[in-house]
PDB file of C-alpha atoms in Angstrom:
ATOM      1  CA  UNK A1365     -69.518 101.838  15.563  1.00  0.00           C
ATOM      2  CA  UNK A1366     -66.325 100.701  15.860  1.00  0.00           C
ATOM      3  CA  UNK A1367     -64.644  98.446  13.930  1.00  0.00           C
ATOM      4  CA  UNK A1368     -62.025  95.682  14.322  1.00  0.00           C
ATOM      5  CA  UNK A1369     -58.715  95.856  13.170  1.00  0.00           C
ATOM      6  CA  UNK A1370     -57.147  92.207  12.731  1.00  0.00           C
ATOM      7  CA  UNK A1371     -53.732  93.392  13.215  1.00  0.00           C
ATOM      8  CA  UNK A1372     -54.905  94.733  17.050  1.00  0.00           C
ATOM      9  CA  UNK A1373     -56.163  90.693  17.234  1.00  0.00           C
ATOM     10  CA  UNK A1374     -51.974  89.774  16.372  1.00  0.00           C
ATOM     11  CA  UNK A1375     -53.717  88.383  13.086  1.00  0.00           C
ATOM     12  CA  UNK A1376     -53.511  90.274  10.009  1.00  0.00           C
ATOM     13  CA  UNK A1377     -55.946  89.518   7.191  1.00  0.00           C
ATOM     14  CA  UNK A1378     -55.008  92.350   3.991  1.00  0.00           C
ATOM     15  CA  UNK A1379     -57.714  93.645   1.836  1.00  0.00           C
ATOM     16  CA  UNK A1380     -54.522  94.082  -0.432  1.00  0.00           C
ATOM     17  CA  UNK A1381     -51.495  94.447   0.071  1.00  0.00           C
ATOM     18  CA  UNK A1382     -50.612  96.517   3.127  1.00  0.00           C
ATOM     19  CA  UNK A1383     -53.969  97.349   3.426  1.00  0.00           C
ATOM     20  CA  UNK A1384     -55.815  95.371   6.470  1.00  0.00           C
ATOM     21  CA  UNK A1385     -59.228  94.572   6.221  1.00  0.00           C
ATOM     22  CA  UNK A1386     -61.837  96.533   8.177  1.00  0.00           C
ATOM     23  CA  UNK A1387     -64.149  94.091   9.671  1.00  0.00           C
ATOM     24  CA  UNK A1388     -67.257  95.591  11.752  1.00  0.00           C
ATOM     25  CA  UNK A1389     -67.619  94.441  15.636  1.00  0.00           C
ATOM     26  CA  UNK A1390     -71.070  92.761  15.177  1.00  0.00           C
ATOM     27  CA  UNK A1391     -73.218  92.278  11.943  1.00  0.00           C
ATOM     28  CA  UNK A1392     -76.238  93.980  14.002  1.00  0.00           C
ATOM     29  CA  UNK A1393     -74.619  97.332  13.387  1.00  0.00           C
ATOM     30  CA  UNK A1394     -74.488  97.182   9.719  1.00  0.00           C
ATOM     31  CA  UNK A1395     -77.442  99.326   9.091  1.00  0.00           C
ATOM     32  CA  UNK A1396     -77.329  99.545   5.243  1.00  0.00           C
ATOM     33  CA  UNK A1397     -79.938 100.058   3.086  1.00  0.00           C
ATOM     34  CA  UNK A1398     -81.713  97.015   1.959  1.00  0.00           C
ATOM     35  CA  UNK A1399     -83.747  98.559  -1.200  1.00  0.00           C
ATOM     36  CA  UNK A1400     -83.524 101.613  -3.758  1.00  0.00           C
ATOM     37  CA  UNK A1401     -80.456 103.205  -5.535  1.00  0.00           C
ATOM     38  CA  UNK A1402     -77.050 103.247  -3.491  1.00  0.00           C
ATOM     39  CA  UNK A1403     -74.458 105.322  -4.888  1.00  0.00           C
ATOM     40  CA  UNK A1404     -70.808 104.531  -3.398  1.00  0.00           C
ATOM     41  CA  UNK A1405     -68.195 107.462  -3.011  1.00  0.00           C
ATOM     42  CA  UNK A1406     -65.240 107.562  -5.277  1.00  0.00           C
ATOM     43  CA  UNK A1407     -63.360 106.161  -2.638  1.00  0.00           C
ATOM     44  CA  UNK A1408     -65.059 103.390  -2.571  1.00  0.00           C
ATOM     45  CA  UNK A1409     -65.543 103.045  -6.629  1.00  0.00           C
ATOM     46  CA  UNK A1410     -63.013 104.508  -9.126  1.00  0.00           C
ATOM     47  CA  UNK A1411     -65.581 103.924 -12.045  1.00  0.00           C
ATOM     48  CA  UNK A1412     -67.932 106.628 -13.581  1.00  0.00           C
ATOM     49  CA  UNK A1413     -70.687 104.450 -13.085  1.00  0.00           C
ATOM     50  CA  UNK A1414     -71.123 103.912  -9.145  1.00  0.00           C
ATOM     51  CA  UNK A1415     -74.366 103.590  -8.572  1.00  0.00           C
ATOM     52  CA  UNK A1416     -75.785 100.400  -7.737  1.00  0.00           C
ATOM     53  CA  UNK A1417     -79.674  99.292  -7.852  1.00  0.00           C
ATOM     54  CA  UNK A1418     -80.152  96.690  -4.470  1.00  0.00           C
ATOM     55  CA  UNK A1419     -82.948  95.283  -6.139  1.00  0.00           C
ATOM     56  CA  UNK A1420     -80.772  94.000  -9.394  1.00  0.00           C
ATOM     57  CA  UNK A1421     -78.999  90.488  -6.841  1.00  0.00           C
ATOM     58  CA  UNK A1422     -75.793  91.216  -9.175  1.00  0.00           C
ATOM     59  CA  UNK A1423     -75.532  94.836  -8.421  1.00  0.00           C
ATOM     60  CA  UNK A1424     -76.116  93.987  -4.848  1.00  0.00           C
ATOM     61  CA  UNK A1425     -73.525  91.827  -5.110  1.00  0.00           C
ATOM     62  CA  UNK A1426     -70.968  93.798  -6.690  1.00  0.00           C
ATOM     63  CA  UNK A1427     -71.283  96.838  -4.466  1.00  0.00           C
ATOM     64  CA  UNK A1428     -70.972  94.624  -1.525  1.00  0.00           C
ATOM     65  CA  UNK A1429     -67.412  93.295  -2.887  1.00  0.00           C
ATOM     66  CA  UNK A1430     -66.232  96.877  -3.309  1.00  0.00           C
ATOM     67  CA  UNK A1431     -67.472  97.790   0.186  1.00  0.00           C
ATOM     68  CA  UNK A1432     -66.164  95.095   1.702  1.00  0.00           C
ATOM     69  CA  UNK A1433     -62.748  94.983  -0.587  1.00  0.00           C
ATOM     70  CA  UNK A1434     -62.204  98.930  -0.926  1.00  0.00           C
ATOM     71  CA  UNK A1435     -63.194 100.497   2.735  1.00  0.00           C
ATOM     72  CA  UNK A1436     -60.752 101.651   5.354  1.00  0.00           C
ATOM     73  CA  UNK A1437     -63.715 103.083   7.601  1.00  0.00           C
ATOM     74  CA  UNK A1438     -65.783 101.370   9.704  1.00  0.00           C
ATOM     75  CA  UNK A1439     -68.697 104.244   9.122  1.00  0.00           C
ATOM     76  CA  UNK A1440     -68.862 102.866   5.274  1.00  0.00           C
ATOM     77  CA  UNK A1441     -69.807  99.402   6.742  1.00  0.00           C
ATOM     78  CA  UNK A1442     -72.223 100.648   8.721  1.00  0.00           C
ATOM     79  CA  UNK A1443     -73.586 102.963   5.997  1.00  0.00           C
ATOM     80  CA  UNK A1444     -73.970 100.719   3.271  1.00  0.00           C
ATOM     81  CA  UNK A1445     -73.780  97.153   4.111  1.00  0.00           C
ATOM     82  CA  UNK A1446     -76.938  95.656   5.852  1.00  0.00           C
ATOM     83  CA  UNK A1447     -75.923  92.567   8.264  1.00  0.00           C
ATOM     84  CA  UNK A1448     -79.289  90.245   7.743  1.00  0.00           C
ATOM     85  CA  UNK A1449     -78.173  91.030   3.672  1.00  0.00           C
ATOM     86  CA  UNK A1450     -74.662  90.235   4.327  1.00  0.00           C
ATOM     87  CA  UNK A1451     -75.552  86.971   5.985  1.00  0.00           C
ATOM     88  CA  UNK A1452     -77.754  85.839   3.066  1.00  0.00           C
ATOM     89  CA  UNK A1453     -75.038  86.252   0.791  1.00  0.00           C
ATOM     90  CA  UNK A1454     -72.206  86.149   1.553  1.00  0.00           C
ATOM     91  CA  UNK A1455     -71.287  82.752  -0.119  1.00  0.00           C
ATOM     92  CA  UNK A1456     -72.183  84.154  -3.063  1.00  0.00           C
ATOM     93  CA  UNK A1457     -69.412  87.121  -2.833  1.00  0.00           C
ATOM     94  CA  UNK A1458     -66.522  87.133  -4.076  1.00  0.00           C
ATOM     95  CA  UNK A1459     -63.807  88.677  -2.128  1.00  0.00           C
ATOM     96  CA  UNK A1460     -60.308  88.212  -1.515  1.00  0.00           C
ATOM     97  CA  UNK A1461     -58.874  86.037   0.610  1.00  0.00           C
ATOM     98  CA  UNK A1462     -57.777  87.993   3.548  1.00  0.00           C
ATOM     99  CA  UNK A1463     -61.510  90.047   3.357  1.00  0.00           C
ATOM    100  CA  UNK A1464     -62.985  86.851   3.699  1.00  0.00           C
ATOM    101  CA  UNK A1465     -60.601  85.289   6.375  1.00  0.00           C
ATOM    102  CA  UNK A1466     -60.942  88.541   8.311  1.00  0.00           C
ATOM    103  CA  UNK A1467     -64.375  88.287   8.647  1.00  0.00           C
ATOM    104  CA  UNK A1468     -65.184  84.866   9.096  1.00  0.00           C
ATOM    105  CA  UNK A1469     -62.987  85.074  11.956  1.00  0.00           C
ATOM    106  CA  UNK A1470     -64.759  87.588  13.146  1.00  0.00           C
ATOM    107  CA  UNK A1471     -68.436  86.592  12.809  1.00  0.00           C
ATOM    108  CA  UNK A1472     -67.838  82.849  12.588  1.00  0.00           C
ATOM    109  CA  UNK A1473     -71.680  82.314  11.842  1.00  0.00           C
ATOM    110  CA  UNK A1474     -70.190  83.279   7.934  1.00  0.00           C
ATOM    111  CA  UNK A1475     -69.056  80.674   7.825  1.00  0.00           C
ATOM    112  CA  UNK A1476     -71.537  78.068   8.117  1.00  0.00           C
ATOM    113  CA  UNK A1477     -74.268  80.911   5.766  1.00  0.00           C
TER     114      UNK A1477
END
């Protein structure tokens, strides 16, 4: 999978700053795990404590706003996010601006979920 870089669009949305936002190509590609025990690489999550149960909606949650917030690899999107998962809630994350600017361009059907 490849994923888009909004500063190849002439648009750039930043994860932080001077950090673009990695935004996959389609949301069918994010093949994440849905159910069980994830646990995210330190590069993903400083904390000791990086292991997230998809079953608990909070921790779901909060590992998909480090994902989303913390990657700089497309293969960590299509690792650990799941697409039908990230459509159901992604209203209820909460991500920074440019994350969520980057991808709604993207995938405008974000929008309206």
């Amino acid at each position: 999978m490849q994923a888009v870089s909004p500063t190849a669009t002439g648009v750039a949305f930043l994860a932080r700053p001077g950090r673009p936002a990695v935004v996959a190509r389609t949301l069918a590609e994010l093949a994440g795990p849905t159910r069980g025990v994830v646990e995210l690489p330190v590069r993903l999550m400083w904390n000791a404590e990086r292991t997230f149960d998809l079953g608990d909606p909070d921790q779901l949650l909060w590992m998909y706003e480090n994902v989303l917030r913390e990657t700089t690899r497309a293969e960590d999107l299509r690792s650990l996010i799941n697409g039908r998962t990230l459509r159901r809630v992604w209203r209820l994350l909460n991500l920074p601006r440019g994350v969520r600017q980057a991808w709604e361009s993207r995938h405008r059907g974000l929008r309206a979920a």
